[in-house]
GROMACS .gro file of C-alpha atoms in nm:
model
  427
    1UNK     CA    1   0.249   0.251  -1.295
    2UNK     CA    2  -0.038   0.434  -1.382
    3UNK     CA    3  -0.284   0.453  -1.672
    4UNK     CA    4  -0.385   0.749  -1.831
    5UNK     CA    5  -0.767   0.797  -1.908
    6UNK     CA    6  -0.890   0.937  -2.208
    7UNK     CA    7  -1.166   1.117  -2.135
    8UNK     CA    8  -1.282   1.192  -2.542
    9UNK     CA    9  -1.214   0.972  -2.812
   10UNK     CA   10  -0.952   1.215  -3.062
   11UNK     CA   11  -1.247   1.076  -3.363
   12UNK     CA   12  -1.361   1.393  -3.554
   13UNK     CA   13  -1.691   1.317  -3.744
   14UNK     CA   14  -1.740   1.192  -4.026
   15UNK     CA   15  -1.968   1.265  -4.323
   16UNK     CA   16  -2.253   1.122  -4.403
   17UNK     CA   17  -2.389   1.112  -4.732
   18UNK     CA   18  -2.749   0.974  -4.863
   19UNK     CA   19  -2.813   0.875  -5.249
   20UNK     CA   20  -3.151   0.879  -5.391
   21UNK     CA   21  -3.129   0.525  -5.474
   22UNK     CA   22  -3.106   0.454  -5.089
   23UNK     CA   23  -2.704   0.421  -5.047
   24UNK     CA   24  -2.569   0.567  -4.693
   25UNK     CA   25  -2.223   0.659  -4.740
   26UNK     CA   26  -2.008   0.752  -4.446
   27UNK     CA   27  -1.676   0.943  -4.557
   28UNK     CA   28  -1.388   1.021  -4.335
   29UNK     CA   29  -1.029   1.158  -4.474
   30UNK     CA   30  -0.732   0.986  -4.263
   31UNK     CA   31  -0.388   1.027  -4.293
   32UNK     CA   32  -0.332   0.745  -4.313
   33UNK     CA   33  -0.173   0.644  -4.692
   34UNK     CA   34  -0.442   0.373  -4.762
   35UNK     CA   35  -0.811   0.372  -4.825
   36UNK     CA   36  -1.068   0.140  -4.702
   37UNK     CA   37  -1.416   0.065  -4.867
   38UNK     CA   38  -1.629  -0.146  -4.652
   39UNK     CA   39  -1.969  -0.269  -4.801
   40UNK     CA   40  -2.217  -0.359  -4.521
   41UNK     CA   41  -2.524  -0.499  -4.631
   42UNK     CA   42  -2.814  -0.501  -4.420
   43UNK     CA   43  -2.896  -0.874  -4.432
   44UNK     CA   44  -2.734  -1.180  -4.295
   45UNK     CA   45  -2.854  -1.547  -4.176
   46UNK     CA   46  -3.124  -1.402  -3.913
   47UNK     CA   47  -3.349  -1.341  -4.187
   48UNK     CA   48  -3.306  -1.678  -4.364
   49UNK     CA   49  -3.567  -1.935  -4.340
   50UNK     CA   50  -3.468  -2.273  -4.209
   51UNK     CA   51  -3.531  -2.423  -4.567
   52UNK     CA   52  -3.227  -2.190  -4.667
   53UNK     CA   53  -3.051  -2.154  -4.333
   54UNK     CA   54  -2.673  -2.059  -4.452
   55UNK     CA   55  -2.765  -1.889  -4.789
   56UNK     CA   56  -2.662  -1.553  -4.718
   57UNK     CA   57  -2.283  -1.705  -4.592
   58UNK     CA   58  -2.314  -1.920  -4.925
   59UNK     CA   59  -2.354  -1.569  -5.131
   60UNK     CA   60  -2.071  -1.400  -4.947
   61UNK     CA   61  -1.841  -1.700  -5.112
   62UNK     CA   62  -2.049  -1.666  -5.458
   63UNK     CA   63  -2.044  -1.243  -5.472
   64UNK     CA   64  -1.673  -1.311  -5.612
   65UNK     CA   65  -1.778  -1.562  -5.907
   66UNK     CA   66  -1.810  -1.327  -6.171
   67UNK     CA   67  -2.025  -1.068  -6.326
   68UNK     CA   68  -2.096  -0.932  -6.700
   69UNK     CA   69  -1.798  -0.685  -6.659
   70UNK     CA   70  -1.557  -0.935  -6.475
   71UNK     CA   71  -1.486  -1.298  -6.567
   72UNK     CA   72  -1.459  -1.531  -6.284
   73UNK     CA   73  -1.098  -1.483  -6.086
   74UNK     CA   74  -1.030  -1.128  -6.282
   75UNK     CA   75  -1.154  -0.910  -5.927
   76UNK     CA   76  -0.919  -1.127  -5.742
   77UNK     CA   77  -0.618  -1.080  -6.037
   78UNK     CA   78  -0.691  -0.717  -6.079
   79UNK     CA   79  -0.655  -0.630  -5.689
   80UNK     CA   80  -0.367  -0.875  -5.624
   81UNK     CA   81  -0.199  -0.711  -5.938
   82UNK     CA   82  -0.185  -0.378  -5.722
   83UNK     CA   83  -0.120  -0.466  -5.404
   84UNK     CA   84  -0.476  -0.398  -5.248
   85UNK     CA   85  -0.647  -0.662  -5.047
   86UNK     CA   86  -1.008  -0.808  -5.011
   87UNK     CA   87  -1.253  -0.985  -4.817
   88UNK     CA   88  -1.548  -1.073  -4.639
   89UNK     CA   89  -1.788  -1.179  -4.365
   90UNK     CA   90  -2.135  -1.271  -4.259
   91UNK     CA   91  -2.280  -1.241  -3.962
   92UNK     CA   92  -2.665  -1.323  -3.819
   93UNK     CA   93  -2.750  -0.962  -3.893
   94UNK     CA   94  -2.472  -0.830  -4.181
   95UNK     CA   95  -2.270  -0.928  -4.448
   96UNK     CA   96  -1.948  -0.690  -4.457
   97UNK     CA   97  -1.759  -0.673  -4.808
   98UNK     CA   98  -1.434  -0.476  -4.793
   99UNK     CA   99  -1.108  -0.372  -4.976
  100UNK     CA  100  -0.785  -0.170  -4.896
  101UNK     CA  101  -0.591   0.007  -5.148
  102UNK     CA  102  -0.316   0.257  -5.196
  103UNK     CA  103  -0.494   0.622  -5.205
  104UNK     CA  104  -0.327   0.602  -5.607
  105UNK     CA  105  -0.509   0.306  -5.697
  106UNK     CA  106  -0.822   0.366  -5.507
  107UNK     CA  107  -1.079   0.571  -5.804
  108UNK     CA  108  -0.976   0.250  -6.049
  109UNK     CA  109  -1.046  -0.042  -5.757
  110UNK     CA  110  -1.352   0.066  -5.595
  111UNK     CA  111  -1.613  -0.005  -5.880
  112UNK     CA  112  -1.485  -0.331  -5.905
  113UNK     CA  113  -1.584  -0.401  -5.541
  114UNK     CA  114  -1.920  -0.209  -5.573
  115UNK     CA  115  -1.975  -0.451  -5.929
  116UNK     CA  116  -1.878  -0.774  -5.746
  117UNK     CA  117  -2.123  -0.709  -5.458
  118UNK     CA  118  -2.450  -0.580  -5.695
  119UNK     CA  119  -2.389  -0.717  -5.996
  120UNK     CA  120  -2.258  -1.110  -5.959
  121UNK     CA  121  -2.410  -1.325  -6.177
  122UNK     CA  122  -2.424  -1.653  -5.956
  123UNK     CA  123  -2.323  -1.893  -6.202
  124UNK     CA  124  -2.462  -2.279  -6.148
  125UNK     CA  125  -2.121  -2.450  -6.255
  126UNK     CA  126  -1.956  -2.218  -5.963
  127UNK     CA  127  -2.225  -2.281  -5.706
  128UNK     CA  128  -2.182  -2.668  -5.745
  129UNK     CA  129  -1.769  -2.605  -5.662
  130UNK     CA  130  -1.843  -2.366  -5.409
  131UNK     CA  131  -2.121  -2.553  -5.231
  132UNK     CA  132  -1.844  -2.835  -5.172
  133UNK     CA  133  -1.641  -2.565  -5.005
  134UNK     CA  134  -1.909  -2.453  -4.775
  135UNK     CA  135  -2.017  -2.798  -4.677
  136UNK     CA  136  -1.678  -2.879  -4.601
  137UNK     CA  137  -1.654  -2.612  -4.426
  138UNK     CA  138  -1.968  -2.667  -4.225
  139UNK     CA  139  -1.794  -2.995  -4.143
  140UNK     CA  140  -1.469  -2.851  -4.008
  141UNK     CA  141  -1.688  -2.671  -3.814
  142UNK     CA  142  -1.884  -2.901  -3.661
  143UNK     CA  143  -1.509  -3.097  -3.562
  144UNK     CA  144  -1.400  -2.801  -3.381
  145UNK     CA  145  -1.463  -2.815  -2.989
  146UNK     CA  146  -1.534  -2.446  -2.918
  147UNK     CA  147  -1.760  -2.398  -3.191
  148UNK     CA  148  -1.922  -2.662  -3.119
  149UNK     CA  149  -1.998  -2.562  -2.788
  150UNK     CA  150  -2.113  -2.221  -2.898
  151UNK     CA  151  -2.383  -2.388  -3.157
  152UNK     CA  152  -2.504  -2.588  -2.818
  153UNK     CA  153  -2.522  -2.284  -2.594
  154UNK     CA  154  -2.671  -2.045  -2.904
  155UNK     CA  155  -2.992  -2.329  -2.939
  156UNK     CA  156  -3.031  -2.346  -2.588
  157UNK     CA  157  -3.060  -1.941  -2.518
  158UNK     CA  158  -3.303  -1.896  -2.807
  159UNK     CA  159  -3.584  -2.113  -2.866
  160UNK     CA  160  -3.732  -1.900  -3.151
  161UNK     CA  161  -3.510  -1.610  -3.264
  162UNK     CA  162  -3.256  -1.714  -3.559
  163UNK     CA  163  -3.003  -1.672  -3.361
  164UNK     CA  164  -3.032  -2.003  -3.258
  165UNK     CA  165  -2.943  -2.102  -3.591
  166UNK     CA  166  -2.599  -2.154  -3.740
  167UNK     CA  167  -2.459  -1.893  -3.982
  168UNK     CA  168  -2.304  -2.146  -4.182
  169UNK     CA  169  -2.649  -2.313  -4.183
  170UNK     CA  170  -2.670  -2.694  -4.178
  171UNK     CA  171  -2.495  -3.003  -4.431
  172UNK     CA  172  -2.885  -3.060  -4.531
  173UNK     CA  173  -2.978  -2.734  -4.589
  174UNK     CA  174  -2.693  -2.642  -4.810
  175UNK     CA  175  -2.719  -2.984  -5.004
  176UNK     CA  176  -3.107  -2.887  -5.105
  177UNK     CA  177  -3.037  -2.510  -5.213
  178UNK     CA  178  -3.079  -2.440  -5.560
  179UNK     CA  179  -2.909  -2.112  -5.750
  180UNK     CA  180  -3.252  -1.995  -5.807
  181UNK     CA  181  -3.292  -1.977  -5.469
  182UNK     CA  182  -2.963  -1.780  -5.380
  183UNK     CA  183  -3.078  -1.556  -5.665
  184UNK     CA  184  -3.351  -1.486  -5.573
  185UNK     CA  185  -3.249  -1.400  -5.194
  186UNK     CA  186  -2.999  -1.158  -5.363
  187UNK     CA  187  -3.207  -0.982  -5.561
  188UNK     CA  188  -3.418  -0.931  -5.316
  189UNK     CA  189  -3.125  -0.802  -5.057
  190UNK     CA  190  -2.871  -0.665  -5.244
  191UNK     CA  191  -3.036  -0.345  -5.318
  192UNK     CA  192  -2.843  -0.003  -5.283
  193UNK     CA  193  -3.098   0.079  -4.977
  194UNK     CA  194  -3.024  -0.208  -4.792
  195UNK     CA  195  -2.635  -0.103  -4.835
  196UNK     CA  196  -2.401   0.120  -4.602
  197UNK     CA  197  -2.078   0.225  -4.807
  198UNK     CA  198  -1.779   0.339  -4.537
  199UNK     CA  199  -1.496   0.458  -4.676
  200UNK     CA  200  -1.202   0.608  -4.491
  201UNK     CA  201  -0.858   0.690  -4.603
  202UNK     CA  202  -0.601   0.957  -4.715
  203UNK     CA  203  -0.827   1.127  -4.996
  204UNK     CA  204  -1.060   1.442  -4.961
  205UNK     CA  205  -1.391   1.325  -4.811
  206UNK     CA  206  -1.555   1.488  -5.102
  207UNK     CA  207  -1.365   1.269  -5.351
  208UNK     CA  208  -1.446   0.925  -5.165
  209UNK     CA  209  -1.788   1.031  -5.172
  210UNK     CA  210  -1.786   1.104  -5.572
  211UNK     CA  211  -1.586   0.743  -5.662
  212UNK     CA  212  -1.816   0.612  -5.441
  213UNK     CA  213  -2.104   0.766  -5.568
  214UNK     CA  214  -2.030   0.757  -5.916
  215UNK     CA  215  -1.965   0.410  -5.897
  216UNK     CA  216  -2.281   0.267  -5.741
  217UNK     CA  217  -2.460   0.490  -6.034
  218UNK     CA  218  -2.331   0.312  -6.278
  219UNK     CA  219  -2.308  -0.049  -6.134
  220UNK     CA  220  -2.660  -0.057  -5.926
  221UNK     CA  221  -2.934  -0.212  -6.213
  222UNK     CA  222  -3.218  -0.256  -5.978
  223UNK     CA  223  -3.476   0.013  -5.873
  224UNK     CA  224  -3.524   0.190  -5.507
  225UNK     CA  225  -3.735  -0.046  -5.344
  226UNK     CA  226  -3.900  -0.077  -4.993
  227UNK     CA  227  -3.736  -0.332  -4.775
  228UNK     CA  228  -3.925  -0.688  -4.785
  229UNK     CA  229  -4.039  -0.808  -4.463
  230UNK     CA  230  -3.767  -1.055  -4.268
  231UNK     CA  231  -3.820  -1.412  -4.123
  232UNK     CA  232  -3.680  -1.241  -3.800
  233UNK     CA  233  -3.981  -1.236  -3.505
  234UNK     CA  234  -3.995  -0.891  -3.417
  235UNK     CA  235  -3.941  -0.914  -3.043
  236UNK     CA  236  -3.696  -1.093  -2.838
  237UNK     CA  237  -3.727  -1.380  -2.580
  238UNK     CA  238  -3.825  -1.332  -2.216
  239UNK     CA  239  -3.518  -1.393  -1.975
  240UNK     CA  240  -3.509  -1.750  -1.790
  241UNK     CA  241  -3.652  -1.817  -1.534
  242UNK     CA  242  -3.494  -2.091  -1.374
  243UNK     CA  243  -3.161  -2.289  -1.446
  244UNK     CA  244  -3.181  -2.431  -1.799
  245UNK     CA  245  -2.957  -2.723  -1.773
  246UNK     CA  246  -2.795  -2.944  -2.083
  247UNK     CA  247  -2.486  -3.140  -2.030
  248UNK     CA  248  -2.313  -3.339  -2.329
  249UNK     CA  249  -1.983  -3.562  -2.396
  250UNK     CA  250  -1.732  -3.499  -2.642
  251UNK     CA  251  -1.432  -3.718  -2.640
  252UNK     CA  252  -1.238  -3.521  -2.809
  253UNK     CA  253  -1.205  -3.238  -2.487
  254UNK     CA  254  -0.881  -3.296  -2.236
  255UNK     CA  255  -1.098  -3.043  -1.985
  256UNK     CA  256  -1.435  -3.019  -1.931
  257UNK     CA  257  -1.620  -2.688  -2.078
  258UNK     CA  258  -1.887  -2.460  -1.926
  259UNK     CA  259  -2.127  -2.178  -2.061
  260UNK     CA  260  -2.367  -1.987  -1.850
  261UNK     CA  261  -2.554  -1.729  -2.062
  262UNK     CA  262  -2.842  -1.466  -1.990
  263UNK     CA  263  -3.063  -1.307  -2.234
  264UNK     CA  264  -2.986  -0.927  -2.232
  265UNK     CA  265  -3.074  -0.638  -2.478
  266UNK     CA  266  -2.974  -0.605  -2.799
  267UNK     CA  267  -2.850  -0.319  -3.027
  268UNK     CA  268  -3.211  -0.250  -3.019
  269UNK     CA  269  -3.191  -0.128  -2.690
  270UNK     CA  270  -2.866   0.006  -2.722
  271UNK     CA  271  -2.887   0.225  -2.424
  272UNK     CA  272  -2.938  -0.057  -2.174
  273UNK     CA  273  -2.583  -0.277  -2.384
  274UNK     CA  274  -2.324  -0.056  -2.172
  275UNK     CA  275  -2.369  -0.126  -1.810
  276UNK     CA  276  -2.358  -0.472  -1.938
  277UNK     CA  277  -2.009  -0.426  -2.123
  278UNK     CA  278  -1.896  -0.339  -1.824
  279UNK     CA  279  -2.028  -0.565  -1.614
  280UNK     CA  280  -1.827  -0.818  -1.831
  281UNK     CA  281  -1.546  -0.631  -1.816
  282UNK     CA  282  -1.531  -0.600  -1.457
  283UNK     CA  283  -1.580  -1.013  -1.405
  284UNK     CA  284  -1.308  -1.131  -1.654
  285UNK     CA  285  -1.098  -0.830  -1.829
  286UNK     CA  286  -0.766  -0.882  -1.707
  287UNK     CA  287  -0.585  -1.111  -1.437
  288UNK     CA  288  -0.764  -0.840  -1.147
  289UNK     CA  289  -1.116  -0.920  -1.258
  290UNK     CA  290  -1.292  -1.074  -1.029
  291UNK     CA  291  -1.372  -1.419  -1.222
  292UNK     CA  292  -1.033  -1.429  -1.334
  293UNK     CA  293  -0.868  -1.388  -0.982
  294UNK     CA  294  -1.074  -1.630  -0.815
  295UNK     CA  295  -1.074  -1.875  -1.008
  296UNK     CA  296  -0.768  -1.898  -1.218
  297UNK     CA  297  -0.520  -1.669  -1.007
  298UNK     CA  298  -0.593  -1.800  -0.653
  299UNK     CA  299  -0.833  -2.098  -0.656
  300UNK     CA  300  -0.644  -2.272  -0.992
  301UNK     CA  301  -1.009  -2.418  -1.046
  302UNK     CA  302  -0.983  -2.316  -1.431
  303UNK     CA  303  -0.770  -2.281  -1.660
  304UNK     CA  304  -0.986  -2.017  -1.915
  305UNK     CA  305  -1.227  -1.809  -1.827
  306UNK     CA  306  -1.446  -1.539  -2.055
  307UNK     CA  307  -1.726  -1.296  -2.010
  308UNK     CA  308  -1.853  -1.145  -2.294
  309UNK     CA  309  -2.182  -0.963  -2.372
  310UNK     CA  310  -2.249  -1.056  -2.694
  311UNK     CA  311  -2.491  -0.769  -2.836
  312UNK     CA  312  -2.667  -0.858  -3.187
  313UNK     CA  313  -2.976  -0.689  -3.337
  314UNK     CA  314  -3.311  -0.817  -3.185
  315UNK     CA  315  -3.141  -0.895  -2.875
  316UNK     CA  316  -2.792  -1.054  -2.715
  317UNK     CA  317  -2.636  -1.279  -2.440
  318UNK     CA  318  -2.422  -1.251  -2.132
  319UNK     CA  319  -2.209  -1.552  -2.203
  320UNK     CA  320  -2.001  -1.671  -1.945
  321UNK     CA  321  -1.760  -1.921  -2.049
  322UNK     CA  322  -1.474  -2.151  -1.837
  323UNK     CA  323  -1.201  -2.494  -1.890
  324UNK     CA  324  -1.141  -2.674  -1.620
  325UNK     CA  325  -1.062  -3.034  -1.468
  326UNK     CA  326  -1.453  -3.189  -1.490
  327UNK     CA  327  -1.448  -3.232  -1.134
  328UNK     CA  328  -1.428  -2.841  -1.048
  329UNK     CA  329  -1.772  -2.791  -1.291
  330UNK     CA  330  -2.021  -2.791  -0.956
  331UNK     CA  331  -1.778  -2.542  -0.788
  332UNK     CA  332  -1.721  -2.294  -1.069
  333UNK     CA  333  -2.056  -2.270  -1.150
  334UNK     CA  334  -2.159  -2.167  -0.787
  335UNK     CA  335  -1.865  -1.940  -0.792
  336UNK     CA  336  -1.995  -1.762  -1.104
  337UNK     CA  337  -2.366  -1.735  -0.921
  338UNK     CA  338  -2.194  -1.582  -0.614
  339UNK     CA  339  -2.024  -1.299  -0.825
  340UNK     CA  340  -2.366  -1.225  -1.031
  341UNK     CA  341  -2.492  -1.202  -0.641
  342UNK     CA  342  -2.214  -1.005  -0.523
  343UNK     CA  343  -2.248  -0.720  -0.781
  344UNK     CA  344  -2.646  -0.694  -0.705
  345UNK     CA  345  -2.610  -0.702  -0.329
  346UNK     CA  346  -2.295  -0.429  -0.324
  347UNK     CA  347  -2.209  -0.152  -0.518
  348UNK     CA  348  -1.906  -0.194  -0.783
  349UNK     CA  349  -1.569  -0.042  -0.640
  350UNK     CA  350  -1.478   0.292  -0.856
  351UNK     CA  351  -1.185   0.140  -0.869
  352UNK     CA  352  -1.315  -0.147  -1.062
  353UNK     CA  353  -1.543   0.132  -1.261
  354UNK     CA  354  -1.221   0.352  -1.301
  355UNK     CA  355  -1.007   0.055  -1.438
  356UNK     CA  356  -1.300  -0.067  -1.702
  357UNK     CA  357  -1.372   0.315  -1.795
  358UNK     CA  358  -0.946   0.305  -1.890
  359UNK     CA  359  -0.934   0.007  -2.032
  360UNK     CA  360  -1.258   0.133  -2.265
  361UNK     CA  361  -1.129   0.446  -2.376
  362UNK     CA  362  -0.815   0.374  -2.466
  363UNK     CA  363  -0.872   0.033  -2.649
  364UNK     CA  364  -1.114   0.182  -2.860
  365UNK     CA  365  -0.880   0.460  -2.974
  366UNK     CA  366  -0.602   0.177  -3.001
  367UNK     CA  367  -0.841  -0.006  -3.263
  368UNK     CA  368  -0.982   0.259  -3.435
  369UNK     CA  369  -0.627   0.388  -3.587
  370UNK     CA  370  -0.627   0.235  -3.919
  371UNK     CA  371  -0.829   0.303  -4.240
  372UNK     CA  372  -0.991  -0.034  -4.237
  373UNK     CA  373  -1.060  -0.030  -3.813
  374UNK     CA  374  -1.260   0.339  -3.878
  375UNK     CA  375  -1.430   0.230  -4.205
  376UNK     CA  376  -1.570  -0.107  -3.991
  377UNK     CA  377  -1.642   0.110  -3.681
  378UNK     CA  378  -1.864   0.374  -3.936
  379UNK     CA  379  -2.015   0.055  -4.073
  380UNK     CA  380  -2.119  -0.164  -3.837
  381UNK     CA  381  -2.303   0.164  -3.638
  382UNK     CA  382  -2.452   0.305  -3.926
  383UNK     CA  383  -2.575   0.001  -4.064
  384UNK     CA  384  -2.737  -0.198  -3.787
  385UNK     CA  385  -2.858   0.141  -3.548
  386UNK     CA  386  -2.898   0.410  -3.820
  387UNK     CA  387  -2.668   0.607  -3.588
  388UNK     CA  388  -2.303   0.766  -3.572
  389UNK     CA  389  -2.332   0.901  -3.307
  390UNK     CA  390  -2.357   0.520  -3.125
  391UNK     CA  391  -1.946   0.517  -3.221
  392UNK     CA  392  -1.803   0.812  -3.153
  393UNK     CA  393  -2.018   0.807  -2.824
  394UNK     CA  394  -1.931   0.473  -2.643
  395UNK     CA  395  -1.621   0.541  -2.413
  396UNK     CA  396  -1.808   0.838  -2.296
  397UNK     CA  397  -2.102   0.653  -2.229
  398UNK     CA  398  -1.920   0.377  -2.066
  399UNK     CA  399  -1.706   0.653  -1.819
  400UNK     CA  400  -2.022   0.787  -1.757
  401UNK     CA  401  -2.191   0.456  -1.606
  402UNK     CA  402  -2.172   0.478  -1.192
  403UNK     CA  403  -2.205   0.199  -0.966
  404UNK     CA  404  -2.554   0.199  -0.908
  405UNK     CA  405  -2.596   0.247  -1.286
  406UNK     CA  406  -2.437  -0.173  -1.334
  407UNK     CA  407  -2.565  -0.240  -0.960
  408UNK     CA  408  -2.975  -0.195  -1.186
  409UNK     CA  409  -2.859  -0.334  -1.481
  410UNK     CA  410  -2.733  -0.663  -1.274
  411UNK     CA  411  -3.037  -0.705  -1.068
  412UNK     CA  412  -3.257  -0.634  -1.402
  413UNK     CA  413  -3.089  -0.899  -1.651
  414UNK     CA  414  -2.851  -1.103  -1.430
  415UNK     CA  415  -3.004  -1.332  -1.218
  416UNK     CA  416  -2.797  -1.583  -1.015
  417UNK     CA  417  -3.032  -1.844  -1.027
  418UNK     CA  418  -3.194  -1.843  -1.351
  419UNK     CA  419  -2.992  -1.910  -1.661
  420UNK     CA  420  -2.914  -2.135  -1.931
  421UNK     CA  421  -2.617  -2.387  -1.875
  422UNK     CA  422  -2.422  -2.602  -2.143
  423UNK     CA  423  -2.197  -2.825  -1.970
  424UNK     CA  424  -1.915  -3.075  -2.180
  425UNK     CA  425  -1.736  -3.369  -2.008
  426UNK     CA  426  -1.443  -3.534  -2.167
  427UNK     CA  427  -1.541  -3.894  -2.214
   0.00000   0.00000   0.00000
């Protein structure tokens, strides 16, 4: 059997609409009979200080408490009552806000997300019950193995960049933090400038802009103001430049655990992130990939392996991660070295580059078919690069990439013999 490539992604462009208070909206008409409003807002834990490390997660639980228009529990009653759904996350550089509703439904919904998210009142008898939830959640957290060993390998790649840091933020943190302090950190955020509004769904693109629109004018109290200036350092960290090693225990593992990880560039450098996807994809995408054959298919040395190339703001990570029988750690680790020097000292196979390029273009029209999908897609582009064109683009950009292209972009931010190394023995 064959695959079929798809050269261009079958995405027409949206529109893109600026407010004079500071909004971006991005507008697309799907048909599709639902409608998705996703709220991205500029900020998330990188920009926290470590006296309030987690406060921007904490927020995203206390943006649904209440505001002067809606009593606490009446957003939740008033979507459930119609069928529409909610939600929301925070990441190290966004916090996402988003709803679904029937195109019917969607003029009368929308302002009550757009209230929720500028207009909460952050109430101290709710912040006392919902810090319990957050520490507790910080807890369950902390007793989960594979989190865990991502908090480990995140400290070890940066030693100044927030990344390093915990979204959740820390039991101590969160027990100190006062509701001034959240309130102030929203005011100070949650400003329409600092907000990306993508909308997609089966109305006109002109009438998602106006409820939109209309509803940010009527909901947004505080003045066009410039950005403040973020905890974040403003450059990212040199690569390694020799093996960082740290090896724990953790009783509670039946296999051992391994994470090699490289500092690469971030969505900053956004030209230099694709050779990179690809170079992930070609190690551990599918039972062919090279990592995955080796050492799963043929060797049986692990029993999970991963490559990812995690891309955030200011900068990312090549993270390499494996199971396997604690005895097999020495060997897997030199077999992951090998394949970094493989790919620098020979050019990639077009077959490999062919397979990644397929895989590329038609997953991302595979997850971009749904209201919500294409509203998160506008979102997370517009809002952390300023730039559309970074979504539709990427499976072109990726089919463009030749072997010499990833042969560079290994020898530049791969090296086999300097990286950082978590390592996690059972007991």
């Amino acid at each position: 059997m064959t695959s079929t490539l798809l050269k261009t992604p079958p995405i027409s462009t949206p529109k893109l609409h600026r407010l004079a208070n500071g909004l971006t909206i991005v507008a697309q008409q799907m048909p599709v009979e639902a409608v998705n409003l996703s709220l991205w807002v500029n900020v998330g834990s990188a920009v926290e200080s470590n006296a309030i490390n987690g406060v921007a997660h904490f927020l995203e639980h206390m943006v649904f408490k209440g505001t002067p228009q809606l009593t606490m529990g009446e957003f939740e009653r008033r979507i459930e009552a119609r069928g529409a759904i909610a939600n929301a996350a925070t990441s190290q550089d966004y916090t996402q806000f988003y709803i679904t509703t029937a195109p019917s439904d969607f003029a009368a919904l929308a302002p009550l997300q757009i209230d929720i998210v500028l207009n909460s009142l952050i109430p101290d008898d709710a912040f006392e019950l919902e810090r319990l939830v957050v520490l507790e959640e910080i807890r369950r957290s902390d007793d989960n193995p594979r989190r865990r060993t991502f908090q480990r390998a995140m400290e070890i790649a940066f030693d100044r960049l927030p990344y390093r840091r915990s979204v959740l933020g820390t039991v101590d943190a969160i027990a100190q933090l006062q509701p001034q302090q959240m309130r102030d950190f929203y005011a100070t955020w949650y400003q329409p400038q600092s907000i990306t509004a993508s909308v997609v769904g089966n109305l006109p693109e002109a009438e998602l802009i106006e409820i939109v629109a209309n509803s940010f004018a009527k909901s947004a109290s505080t003045p066009y103001t410039p950005h403040p200036t973020p905890h974040t350092p403003s450059s990212p960290e040199p690569p390694f430049t020799q093996i960082v090693r740290h090896e724990f225990v953790d009783p509670s593992l039946q296999q051992a655990r391994l994470v090699m990880l490289w500092r690469v560039p971030g969505l900053v450098q956004l030209e230099q992130t694709y050779a990179l996807d690809v170079l992930a994809a070609i190690l551990s995408h599918g039972r062919t990939s090279r990592l995955v054959r080796e050492l799963r298919e043929e060797k049986g040395w692990v029993s999970n392996i991963s490559v990812s190339n995690l891309t955030q703001h200011l900068q990312g990570l090549f993270y390499v991660s494996a199971q396997m029988p604690v005895e097999n750690l020495e060997m897997v680790e030199a077999a992951i070295a090998s394949q970094i020097e493989k790919i620098q000292s020979a050019p990639v196979q077009e077959s490999e580059i062919a397979r990644v390029g397929t895989q590329v273009a038609n997953r991302f029209i595979f997850a971009n078919e749904t209201p919500s999908e294409r509203a998160g897609l506008y979102g997370y582009y517009q809002s952390l690069t300023g730039n559309l064109a970074s979504a539709l683009e990427y499976p072109n950009k990726i089919q463009a990439l030749t072997a010499a292209d990833l042969q560079a972009a290994a020898v530049q931010y791969l090296s086999p013999s300097a990286y950082g190394i978590v390592t996690t023995k059972p007991e």
